[in-house]
Every structure is written in C-alpha cells, then in structure tokens.
PDB file of C-alpha atoms in Angstrom:
ATOM      1  CA  MET A   1      -0.921 -20.372 -78.950  1.00 47.00           C
ATOM      2  CA  ALA A   2      -1.854 -23.949 -78.027  1.00 52.00           C
ATOM      3  CA  ASN A   3      -5.444 -24.989 -78.600  1.00 57.00           C
ATOM      4  CA  VAL A   4      -7.421 -25.349 -75.376  1.00 62.00           C
ATOM      5  CA  ASN A   5     -10.064 -28.061 -75.230  1.00 79.00           C
ATOM      6  CA  LEU A   6     -12.721 -26.279 -73.210  1.00 75.00           C
ATOM      7  CA  GLU A   7     -14.960 -29.324 -72.976  1.00 76.00           C
ATOM      8  CA  ARG A   8     -12.135 -31.443 -71.569  1.00 71.00           C
ATOM      9  CA  ARG A   9     -11.210 -28.688 -69.107  1.00 71.00           C
ATOM     10  CA  ALA A  10     -14.818 -28.514 -67.922  1.00 72.00           C
ATOM     11  CA  GLU A  11     -14.910 -32.308 -67.584  1.00 70.00           C
ATOM     12  CA  ILE A  12     -11.727 -32.288 -65.490  1.00 71.00           C
ATOM     13  CA  GLY A  13     -13.262 -29.604 -63.282  1.00 64.00           C
ATOM     14  CA  ARG A  14     -16.411 -31.682 -62.744  1.00 78.00           C
ATOM     15  CA  GLU A  15     -14.366 -34.778 -61.934  1.00 80.00           C
ATOM     16  CA  LYS A  16     -12.275 -32.868 -59.401  1.00 85.00           C
ATOM     17  CA  ARG A  17     -15.391 -31.392 -57.820  1.00 83.00           C
ATOM     18  CA  ALA A  18     -17.000 -34.825 -57.561  1.00 90.00           C
ATOM     19  CA  ARG A  19     -13.867 -36.256 -55.936  1.00 92.00           C
ATOM     20  CA  THR A  20     -13.747 -33.460 -53.386  1.00 93.00           C
ATOM     21  CA  LYS A  21     -17.429 -33.914 -52.541  1.00 94.00           C
ATOM     22  CA  ALA A  22     -16.859 -37.650 -52.136  1.00 94.00           C
ATOM     23  CA  GLN A  23     -13.942 -36.912 -49.785  1.00 94.00           C
ATOM     24  CA  LEU A  24     -16.212 -34.806 -47.584  1.00 95.00           C
ATOM     25  CA  VAL A  25     -18.939 -37.447 -47.533  1.00 95.00           C
ATOM     26  CA  THR A  26     -16.424 -40.192 -46.706  1.00 94.00           C
ATOM     27  CA  ALA A  27     -14.932 -38.081 -43.917  1.00 95.00           C
ATOM     28  CA  ALA A  28     -18.383 -37.399 -42.480  1.00 94.00           C
ATOM     29  CA  LYS A  29     -19.265 -41.100 -42.576  1.00 93.00           C
ATOM     30  CA  ALA A  30     -16.083 -41.926 -40.676  1.00 93.00           C
ATOM     31  CA  LEU A  31     -16.876 -39.309 -38.019  1.00 93.00           C
ATOM     32  CA  PHE A  32     -20.549 -40.262 -37.783  1.00 90.00           C
ATOM     33  CA  SER A  33     -19.561 -43.889 -37.228  1.00 86.00           C
ATOM     34  CA  ARG A  34     -17.612 -42.891 -34.127  1.00 87.00           C
ATOM     35  CA  ARG A  35     -20.207 -40.684 -32.473  1.00 86.00           C
ATOM     36  CA  SER A  36     -23.563 -38.973 -33.005  1.00 84.00           C
ATOM     37  CA  TRP A  37     -23.681 -36.802 -36.114  1.00 84.00           C
ATOM     38  CA  GLU A  38     -25.103 -33.836 -34.146  1.00 86.00           C
ATOM     39  CA  SER A  39     -21.843 -33.540 -32.201  1.00 91.00           C
ATOM     40  CA  VAL A  40     -19.609 -33.375 -35.304  1.00 93.00           C
ATOM     41  CA  THR A  41     -18.369 -29.966 -36.472  1.00 95.00           C
ATOM     42  CA  ILE A  42     -17.468 -28.651 -39.909  1.00 95.00           C
ATOM     43  CA  ASP A  43     -13.878 -28.112 -38.762  1.00 96.00           C
ATOM     44  CA  GLU A  44     -13.610 -31.792 -37.878  1.00 96.00           C
ATOM     45  CA  VAL A  45     -15.031 -32.821 -41.250  1.00 96.00           C
ATOM     46  CA  VAL A  46     -12.584 -30.724 -43.291  1.00 95.00           C
ATOM     47  CA  ASN A  47      -9.668 -31.893 -41.135  1.00 95.00           C
ATOM     48  CA  GLU A  48     -10.715 -35.524 -41.669  1.00 95.00           C
ATOM     49  CA  ALA A  49     -11.099 -34.921 -45.409  1.00 94.00           C
ATOM     50  CA  GLY A  50      -7.845 -32.970 -45.708  1.00 93.00           C
ATOM     51  CA  VAL A  51      -9.404 -29.974 -47.459  1.00 93.00           C
ATOM     52  CA  ALA A  52      -9.728 -26.269 -46.696  1.00 92.00           C
ATOM     53  CA  LYS A  53     -12.779 -25.037 -44.814  1.00 92.00           C
ATOM     54  CA  GLY A  54     -13.787 -22.839 -47.737  1.00 92.00           C
ATOM     55  CA  THR A  55     -13.964 -25.951 -49.899  1.00 93.00           C
ATOM     56  CA  PHE A  56     -16.746 -27.295 -47.693  1.00 95.00           C
ATOM     57  CA  TYR A  57     -19.042 -24.388 -48.519  1.00 94.00           C
ATOM     58  CA  GLY A  58     -18.405 -24.916 -52.198  1.00 93.00           C
ATOM     59  CA  HIS A  59     -20.351 -28.181 -51.886  1.00 94.00           C
ATOM     60  CA  PHE A  60     -22.674 -27.874 -48.885  1.00 95.00           C
ATOM     61  CA  ASN A  61     -24.481 -25.007 -47.195  1.00 94.00           C
ATOM     62  CA  ASP A  62     -24.251 -26.517 -43.725  1.00 95.00           C
ATOM     63  CA  LEU A  63     -23.595 -29.732 -41.824  1.00 94.00           C
ATOM     64  CA  ASP A  64     -27.211 -30.873 -42.133  1.00 94.00           C
ATOM     65  CA  GLU A  65     -26.907 -30.839 -45.911  1.00 95.00           C
ATOM     66  CA  LEU A  66     -23.765 -32.953 -45.673  1.00 95.00           C
ATOM     67  CA  ALA A  67     -25.557 -35.328 -43.295  1.00 95.00           C
ATOM     68  CA  ALA A  68     -28.354 -35.648 -45.861  1.00 95.00           C
ATOM     69  CA  ALA A  69     -25.791 -36.635 -48.507  1.00 95.00           C
ATOM     70  CA  VAL A  70     -24.358 -39.243 -46.122  1.00 95.00           C
ATOM     71  CA  ALA A  71     -27.850 -40.575 -45.380  1.00 95.00           C
ATOM     72  CA  ASP A  72     -28.634 -40.824 -49.085  1.00 95.00           C
ATOM     73  CA  GLU A  73     -25.461 -42.825 -49.688  1.00 94.00           C
ATOM     74  CA  LEU A  74     -26.295 -45.127 -46.773  1.00 94.00           C
ATOM     75  CA  VAL A  75     -29.797 -45.750 -48.133  1.00 94.00           C
ATOM     76  CA  GLN A  76     -28.382 -46.377 -51.604  1.00 93.00           C
ATOM     77  CA  SER A  77     -25.862 -48.901 -50.256  1.00 93.00           C
ATOM     78  CA  PHE A  78     -28.622 -50.679 -48.349  1.00 94.00           C
ATOM     79  CA  ASP A  79     -30.885 -50.689 -51.412  1.00 93.00           C
ATOM     80  CA  ASP A  80     -28.118 -52.212 -53.538  1.00 93.00           C
ATOM     81  CA  LEU A  81     -27.611 -54.888 -50.881  1.00 93.00           C
ATOM     82  CA  ILE A  82     -31.224 -56.119 -50.844  1.00 93.00           C
ATOM     83  CA  GLN A  83     -31.806 -55.739 -54.581  1.00 92.00           C
ATOM     84  CA  PRO A  84     -30.937 -59.379 -55.479  1.00 92.00           C
ATOM     85  CA  GLN A  85     -33.521 -60.710 -52.988  1.00 91.00           C
ATOM     86  CA  ARG A  86     -36.064 -58.116 -54.057  1.00 91.00           C
ATOM     87  CA  LEU A  87     -35.770 -59.046 -57.735  1.00 91.00           C
ATOM     88  CA  SER A  88     -36.347 -62.708 -56.910  1.00 93.00           C
ATOM     89  CA  ILE A  89     -39.850 -61.921 -55.596  1.00 95.00           C
ATOM     90  CA  ALA A  90     -42.590 -61.897 -58.238  1.00 94.00           C
ATOM     91  CA  ASP A  91     -45.500 -60.415 -56.276  1.00 95.00           C
ATOM     92  CA  PRO A  92     -45.222 -56.577 -56.101  1.00 94.00           C
ATOM     93  CA  LEU A  93     -46.901 -56.354 -52.684  1.00 94.00           C
ATOM     94  CA  VAL A  94     -44.562 -58.987 -51.257  1.00 96.00           C
ATOM     95  CA  ARG A  95     -41.602 -57.116 -52.808  1.00 95.00           C
ATOM     96  CA  MET A  96     -42.739 -53.889 -51.172  1.00 95.00           C
ATOM     97  CA  ALA A  97     -43.349 -55.561 -47.810  1.00 96.00           C
ATOM     98  CA  PHE A  98     -39.944 -57.264 -47.999  1.00 96.00           C
ATOM     99  CA  GLY A  99     -38.243 -53.907 -48.607  1.00 95.00           C
ATOM    100  CA  CYS A 100     -40.020 -52.328 -45.621  1.00 96.00           C
ATOM    101  CA  ASP A 101     -39.193 -55.278 -43.388  1.00 97.00           C
ATOM    102  CA  ALA A 102     -35.532 -55.307 -44.467  1.00 96.00           C
ATOM    103  CA  PHE A 103     -35.268 -51.552 -43.820  1.00 96.00           C
ATOM    104  CA  LEU A 104     -36.617 -51.975 -40.286  1.00 97.00           C
ATOM    105  CA  ARG A 105     -34.276 -54.931 -39.676  1.00 97.00           C
ATOM    106  CA  LYS A 106     -31.359 -52.721 -40.664  1.00 96.00           C
ATOM    107  CA  ALA A 107     -32.625 -50.040 -38.283  1.00 96.00           C
ATOM    108  CA  LEU A 108     -32.655 -52.592 -35.459  1.00 97.00           C
ATOM    109  CA  GLU A 109     -29.090 -53.662 -36.285  1.00 96.00           C
ATOM    110  CA  ASP A 110     -27.761 -50.089 -36.322  1.00 94.00           C
ATOM    111  CA  ARG A 111     -29.814 -47.564 -34.370  1.00 93.00           C
ATOM    112  CA  SER A 112     -27.488 -44.651 -35.168  1.00 91.00           C
ATOM    113  CA  TRP A 113     -27.959 -45.464 -38.877  1.00 94.00           C
ATOM    114  CA  ALA A 114     -31.723 -45.455 -38.317  1.00 95.00           C
ATOM    115  CA  LEU A 115     -31.695 -42.079 -36.569  1.00 93.00           C
ATOM    116  CA  LEU A 116     -29.564 -40.391 -39.211  1.00 94.00           C
ATOM    117  CA  VAL A 117     -31.473 -41.814 -42.192  1.00 95.00           C
ATOM    118  CA  ALA A 118     -34.905 -41.177 -40.674  1.00 94.00           C
ATOM    119  CA  ARG A 119     -34.160 -37.602 -39.657  1.00 92.00           C
ATOM    120  CA  MET A 120     -32.543 -36.662 -42.947  1.00 95.00           C
ATOM    121  CA  ALA A 121     -35.223 -38.406 -45.037  1.00 93.00           C
ATOM    122  CA  ARG A 122     -37.915 -36.320 -43.361  1.00 90.00           C
ATOM    123  CA  SER A 123     -36.038 -33.069 -43.930  1.00 90.00           C
ATOM    124  CA  TYR A 124     -34.533 -33.630 -47.394  1.00 92.00           C
ATOM    125  CA  PRO A 125     -36.690 -35.070 -50.210  1.00 89.00           C
ATOM    126  CA  THR A 126     -33.567 -36.098 -52.143  1.00 90.00           C
ATOM    127  CA  VAL A 127     -32.637 -38.745 -49.564  1.00 93.00           C
ATOM    128  CA  GLY A 128     -33.507 -42.231 -50.821  1.00 91.00           C
ATOM    129  CA  GLN A 129     -34.784 -41.197 -54.233  1.00 91.00           C
ATOM    130  CA  VAL A 130     -33.739 -44.486 -55.857  1.00 90.00           C
ATOM    131  CA  ALA A 131     -35.461 -46.487 -53.121  1.00 90.00           C
ATOM    132  CA  ARG A 132     -38.541 -44.296 -53.515  1.00 91.00           C
ATOM    133  CA  SER A 133     -38.687 -44.965 -57.249  1.00 92.00           C
ATOM    134  CA  ARG A 134     -38.532 -48.736 -56.693  1.00 91.00           C
ATOM    135  CA  LEU A 135     -41.157 -48.501 -53.980  1.00 92.00           C
ATOM    136  CA  SER A 136     -43.332 -46.449 -56.328  1.00 93.00           C
ATOM    137  CA  GLU A 137     -43.050 -49.122 -59.034  1.00 92.00           C
ATOM    138  CA  ASP A 138     -44.080 -51.940 -56.680  1.00 93.00           C
ATOM    139  CA  LEU A 139     -46.824 -49.844 -55.125  1.00 93.00           C
ATOM    140  CA  ARG A 140     -48.356 -48.926 -58.469  1.00 92.00           C
ATOM    141  CA  LEU A 141     -48.747 -52.610 -59.342  1.00 91.00           C
ATOM    142  CA  GLY A 142     -49.932 -53.514 -55.850  1.00 89.00           C
ATOM    143  CA  LEU A 143     -52.591 -50.799 -55.645  1.00 89.00           C
ATOM    144  CA  GLU A 144     -54.244 -52.138 -58.780  1.00 84.00           C
ATOM    145  CA  ARG A 145     -55.677 -55.001 -56.720  1.00 76.00           C
ATOM    146  CA  SER A 146     -56.174 -53.016 -53.499  1.00 72.00           C
ATOM    147  CA  GLN A 147     -59.680 -52.222 -52.216  1.00 69.00           C
ATOM    148  CA  ALA A 148     -58.742 -48.869 -50.656  1.00 72.00           C
ATOM    149  CA  GLY A 149     -58.710 -46.860 -53.868  1.00 81.00           C
ATOM    150  CA  LEU A 150     -55.646 -44.868 -52.807  1.00 87.00           C
ATOM    151  CA  SER A 151     -53.792 -42.798 -55.363  1.00 92.00           C
ATOM    152  CA  LEU A 152     -50.170 -43.722 -56.016  1.00 92.00           C
ATOM    153  CA  ASP A 153     -48.898 -40.470 -54.489  1.00 93.00           C
ATOM    154  CA  LEU A 154     -50.916 -40.941 -51.303  1.00 93.00           C
ATOM    155  CA  GLY A 155     -49.963 -44.596 -51.026  1.00 93.00           C
ATOM    156  CA  LEU A 156     -46.285 -43.702 -51.428  1.00 93.00           C
ATOM    157  CA  GLU A 157     -46.489 -41.135 -48.632  1.00 93.00           C
ATOM    158  CA  VAL A 158     -48.268 -43.636 -46.379  1.00 93.00           C
ATOM    159  CA  VAL A 159     -45.625 -46.328 -46.842  1.00 95.00           C
ATOM    160  CA  PHE A 160     -42.624 -44.017 -46.740  1.00 93.00           C
ATOM    161  CA  GLY A 161     -43.976 -42.023 -43.801  1.00 93.00           C
ATOM    162  CA  VAL A 162     -44.726 -45.071 -41.662  1.00 95.00           C
ATOM    163  CA  VAL A 163     -41.385 -46.758 -42.384  1.00 96.00           C
ATOM    164  CA  VAL A 164     -39.390 -43.617 -41.617  1.00 95.00           C
ATOM    165  CA  GLN A 165     -41.337 -42.941 -38.411  1.00 96.00           C
ATOM    166  CA  ILE A 166     -40.933 -46.522 -37.197  1.00 97.00           C
ATOM    167  CA  ALA A 167     -37.206 -46.410 -38.007  1.00 96.00           C
ATOM    168  CA  ALA A 168     -36.875 -43.210 -35.974  1.00 96.00           C
ATOM    169  CA  ALA A 169     -38.709 -44.813 -33.040  1.00 97.00           C
ATOM    170  CA  ILE A 170     -36.392 -47.824 -33.277  1.00 97.00           C
ATOM    171  CA  GLY A 171     -33.356 -45.533 -33.331  1.00 94.00           C
ATOM    172  CA  GLU A 172     -34.623 -43.780 -30.214  1.00 94.00           C
ATOM    173  CA  GLY A 173     -35.226 -47.105 -28.469  1.00 96.00           C
ATOM    174  CA  ARG A 174     -39.014 -46.746 -28.233  1.00 97.00           C
ATOM    175  CA  LEU A 175     -39.751 -49.732 -30.478  1.00 97.00           C
ATOM    176  CA  GLY A 176     -38.023 -53.084 -30.923  1.00 96.00           C
ATOM    177  CA  ASP A 177     -37.926 -56.232 -33.015  1.00 95.00           C
ATOM    178  CA  ARG A 178     -41.294 -57.518 -31.814  1.00 95.00           C
ATOM    179  CA  ASP A 179     -42.930 -54.393 -33.326  1.00 96.00           C
ATOM    180  CA  ARG A 180     -41.356 -54.878 -36.769  1.00 96.00           C
ATOM    181  CA  PRO A 181     -43.719 -57.537 -38.232  1.00 95.00           C
ATOM    182  CA  GLU A 182     -46.769 -55.681 -36.926  1.00 96.00           C
ATOM    183  CA  ALA A 183     -45.540 -52.443 -38.514  1.00 96.00           C
ATOM    184  CA  VAL A 184     -45.332 -54.129 -41.930  1.00 96.00           C
ATOM    185  CA  CYS A 185     -48.860 -55.538 -41.476  1.00 96.00           C
ATOM    186  CA  CYS A 186     -50.135 -52.052 -40.555  1.00 95.00           C
ATOM    187  CA  ILE A 187     -48.642 -50.651 -43.778  1.00 95.00           C
ATOM    188  CA  LEU A 188     -50.401 -53.316 -45.836  1.00 95.00           C
ATOM    189  CA  ALA A 189     -53.690 -52.690 -44.023  1.00 94.00           C
ATOM    190  CA  ALA A 190     -53.417 -48.947 -44.683  1.00 92.00           C
ATOM    191  CA  LEU A 191     -53.079 -49.755 -48.390  1.00 92.00           C
ATOM    192  CA  GLY A 192     -56.356 -51.672 -48.317  1.00 91.00           C
ATOM    193  CA  VAL A 193     -54.936 -55.197 -48.350  1.00 92.00           C
ATOM    194  CA  GLY A 194     -57.311 -57.769 -46.824  1.00 92.00           C
ATOM    195  CA  LYS A 195     -56.536 -59.625 -43.602  1.00 94.00           C
ATOM    196  CA  ARG A 196     -56.138 -62.995 -45.278  1.00 95.00           C
ATOM    197  CA  GLU A 197     -53.712 -61.624 -47.853  1.00 94.00           C
ATOM    198  CA  ILE A 198     -51.799 -59.736 -45.148  1.00 95.00           C
ATOM    199  CA  ALA A 199     -51.323 -62.997 -43.238  1.00 96.00           C
ATOM    200  CA  SER A 200     -50.101 -64.711 -46.418  1.00 96.00           C
ATOM    201  CA  ILE A 201     -47.653 -61.900 -47.213  1.00 96.00           C
ATOM    202  CA  ALA A 202     -46.388 -61.858 -43.603  1.00 95.00           C
ATOM    203  CA  ALA A 203     -45.711 -65.614 -43.790  1.00 96.00           C
ATOM    204  CA  GLN A 204     -43.820 -65.206 -47.069  1.00 94.00           C
ATOM    205  CA  ILE A 205     -41.703 -62.372 -45.662  1.00 94.00           C
ATOM    206  CA  ALA A 206     -40.841 -64.452 -42.595  1.00 92.00           C
ATOM    207  CA  SER A 207     -39.818 -67.368 -44.832  1.00 91.00           C
ATOM    208  CA  ILE A 208     -37.674 -65.147 -47.068  1.00 89.00           C
ATOM    209  CA  SER A 209     -36.014 -63.543 -44.045  1.00 81.00           C
ATOM    210  CA  ARG A 210     -35.187 -66.949 -42.541  1.00 82.00           C
ATOM    211  CA  SER A 211     -33.603 -68.112 -45.794  1.00 77.00           C
ATOM    212  CA  VAL A 212     -31.538 -64.916 -46.009  1.00 66.00           C
ATOM    213  CA  VAL A 213     -30.319 -65.392 -42.427  1.00 61.00           C
ATOM    214  CA  ARG A 214     -29.463 -69.060 -43.074  1.00 63.00           C
ATOM    215  CA  SER A 215     -27.509 -68.236 -46.230  1.00 60.00           C
ATOM    216  CA  GLY A 216     -25.615 -65.528 -44.346  1.00 54.00           C
ATOM    217  CA  ARG A 217     -24.706 -68.004 -41.608  1.00 57.00           C
ATOM    218  CA  LYS A 218     -23.530 -70.568 -44.142  1.00 56.00           C
ATOM    219  CA  ARG A 219     -21.245 -67.988 -45.750  1.00 54.00           C
ATOM    220  CA  ALA A 220     -19.885 -67.020 -42.340  1.00 49.00           C
ATOM    221  CA  ASP A 221     -19.288 -70.645 -41.275  1.00 57.00           C
ATOM    222  CA  ALA A 222     -17.825 -71.814 -44.582  1.00 53.00           C
ATOM    223  CA  PRO A 223     -14.090 -72.696 -44.418  1.00 56.00           C
ATOM    224  CA  PRO A 224     -11.769 -70.399 -46.330  1.00 51.00           C
ATOM    225  CA  ALA A 225     -11.248 -71.269 -49.951  1.00 46.00           C
ATOM    226  CA  THR A 226      -8.016 -73.143 -50.621  1.00 43.00           C
ATOM    227  CA  ALA A 227      -5.973 -73.278 -53.766  1.00 40.00           C
ATOM    228  CA  ARG A 228      -7.081 -76.004 -56.141  1.00 41.00           C
ATOM    229  CA  GLN A 229      -4.551 -78.815 -56.195  1.00 42.00           C
ATOM    230  CA  LYS A 230      -3.060 -79.924 -59.463  1.00 43.00           C
ATOM    231  CA  PRO A 231      -4.341 -83.399 -60.464  1.00 47.00           C
ATOM    232  CA  LEU A 232      -1.829 -86.193 -59.909  1.00 44.00           C
ATOM    233  CA  ALA A 233      -0.297 -87.942 -62.888  1.00 49.00           C
ATOM    234  CA  PRO A 234      -1.436 -91.581 -63.328  1.00 48.00           C
ATOM    235  CA  LEU A 235       1.792 -93.040 -61.894  1.00 47.00           C
ATOM    236  CA  GLU A 236       1.772 -90.657 -58.910  1.00 51.00           C
ATOM    237  CA  ARG A 237      -1.910 -91.410 -58.301  1.00 49.00           C
ATOM    238  CA  ALA A 238      -1.150 -95.164 -58.273  1.00 50.00           C
ATOM    239  CA  ARG A 239       1.697 -94.649 -55.797  1.00 52.00           C
ATOM    240  CA  ALA A 240      -0.508 -92.541 -53.520  1.00 51.00           C
ATOM    241  CA  THR A 241      -3.196 -95.236 -53.590  1.00 52.00           C
ATOM    242  CA  ARG A 242      -0.699 -97.975 -52.670  1.00 50.00           C
ATOM    243  CA  ARG A 243       0.779 -95.880 -49.872  1.00 52.00           C
ATOM    244  CA  SER A 244      -2.660 -95.279 -48.370  1.00 48.00           C
ATOM    245  CA  SER A 245      -3.426 -99.031 -48.543  1.00 48.00           C
ATOM    246  CA  GLY A 246      -0.050-100.062 -47.126  1.00 50.00           C
ATOM    247  CA  GLN A 247       1.210-101.574 -50.378  1.00 47.00           C
ATOM    248  CA  SER A 248       4.692-101.056 -51.756  1.00 45.00           C
ATOM    249  CA  SER A 249       5.350 -99.479 -55.095  1.00 42.00           C
ATOM    250  CA  PRO A 250       6.406-101.783 -57.999  1.00 39.00           C
ATOM    251  CA  ARG A 251       9.778-100.106 -58.111  1.00 40.00           C
ATOM    252  CA  SER A 252      10.608-100.724 -54.446  1.00 40.00           C
ATOM    253  CA  SER A 253       9.428-104.375 -54.679  1.00 37.00           C
ATOM    254  CA  ALA A 254      11.555-104.992 -57.772  1.00 34.00           C
ATOM    255  CA  ALA A 255      14.542-103.407 -56.093  1.00 36.00           C
ATOM    256  CA  ARG A 256      14.291-105.855 -53.216  1.00 36.00           C
ATOM    257  CA  LEU A 257      14.137-108.740 -55.675  1.00 29.00           C
ATOM    258  CA  VAL A 258      17.259-107.834 -57.660  1.00 33.00           C
ATOM    259  CA  THR A 259      19.393-106.310 -54.922  1.00 38.00           C
ATOM    260  CA  PRO A 260      21.276-108.883 -52.856  1.00 42.00           C
ATOM    261  CA  PRO A 261      20.838-108.590 -49.117  1.00 43.00           C
ATOM    262  CA  ARG A 262      23.570-106.793 -47.229  1.00 47.00           C
ATOM    263  CA  ARG A 263      26.060-109.019 -45.431  1.00 47.00           C
ATOM    264  CA  SER A 264      26.832-108.193 -41.882  1.00 45.00           C
ATOM    265  CA  ARG A 265      30.361-107.087 -41.014  1.00 45.00           C
ATOM    266  CA  SER A 266      31.076-110.264 -39.069  1.00 45.00           C
ATOM    267  CA  ALA A 267      29.965-112.387 -41.989  1.00 46.00           C
ATOM    268  CA  ALA A 268      32.166-110.364 -44.323  1.00 43.00           C
ATOM    269  CA  ARG A 269      35.198-110.921 -42.064  1.00 44.00           C
ATOM    270  CA  ARG A 270      34.486-114.647 -41.919  1.00 46.00           C
ATOM    271  CA  GLY A 271      34.290-114.730 -45.730  1.00 43.00           C
TER     272      GLY A 271
END
C-alpha cells in the first residue's frame, strides 16, 4: 500500500478551500461593481463564481458575511495603496490624519465603495483589521503628547467611529468634499490636539494631498515608454551628423572626385 502524506493532503485541501473562497469573493466584487450589493443574490454569486450553491455555505453563512469579506479586501487594497505615502510621514499624528483624509477622499471618489465598507465595518469587527492595527500604532504615539488623557482603546474607537460614520454619510450623499477637511480636524480635536497644532497638521495634509495629485497627473500625462535605441557606431554617428547639417559623407564626395562625369548620348554619338 502506497504511503499517504497526510500533511501534504491537508495542505492541498487548505489551498483548494482558499482558492474557492477567493473565487466567491472575486465573483461578489464583480457583481457589487455593477449594482448595489443589497440587490445581489447567492444564486448570482455562485453562478458568477462557477461553483455549486452548497459550496457557498461551506465558506460563508450568508451574503452579509461574504460582503464583509469583500469589504475587508477593499480596505486592504486601499491600505496597501496609501502605505508608501504614509511611511514617508514622520509625525504619527500627521500619519493618522493623512490616513483618515485619504479614506474620506476614496469615499468621495466611489460612494458605493464607501457604503459597503462603512456598513460592513460597523457590523463585522474583522473588516479592516490591518488598517486598525496601523491606526492603533500611530494613535498610541500621538496620544502621548495629547492633553485629553484618552486611553488607546477609547481613542481608537473615536477615530474609527467618526471616519466610518462620515464615510457612510458621504456614500449616502449627505456630506461632500467641503466637509472632509473639517471632519479630520474634528477627529484631532476629539483626541485633545490643540487648535494651533490642528491647523499645522491640516496644512501638512493639504500639501501632501496636492503633491500626490500632481504626481498622479504627471504619471497620467507622461508619454508611453519607448524602446531604448541602440547607440550608433562612430562612423554611423558621423554620417547622421553630416546629414543633419547638410554635408555629404566622405565616401560620396570621394566618389564624385574619382568617377568621371557621364557623357550625354549626343556627345557619345559625336565622339
């Protein structure tokens, strides 16, 4: 009887399960991008994913749980996107404020994204756990110089709660872009940051946001990359230079010197 590697079999099973779950999440994202997630059914998800309906319940209890998984992936993708800018900021309070501002900007760009993420984040604590951990790290350092005396847990709930609520209001169309900077200032004030420091942080966030927008425009306007041309050999480079200046190449000039001029036909007949 052949030996059976039970560990490898278990690993294959986990990999297959993860792939199937990813298929369901990808299918849900595709459907949610076309219309509101509340109108999508489980039958549509499994048809989009190409799996049996029973397979769905092997991974999720209901559609809300699947929507929470989609929301978590969306938050994670967004967090990965802003991470380079976040890491370039030294001040923890500015880092935190930048993250909040960027989140609200994303909500303004995609209101359906904002509604889904906000609703799922309020119902499922697992949504945005990575973003929460980074926020917690910045907040811990920032609260050390705050005058409010908030605990880290309370401060985290204040920031997360306000951002999620504002994102939901943006998704529902009750708030707009003009409310975004004020919302970030309100978060800082709730953490005990002084007015002068809030104004300084707000100015830094505005400057960072402008630079991000400018760099994005430059990338969009940049001409497509072309293949690098092979350098010309010295002789070819000299010929190209003479052609551009209207000069003849040494070879063509020498040829005119040693080649006798053509005689016309009439002259040939006379000769």
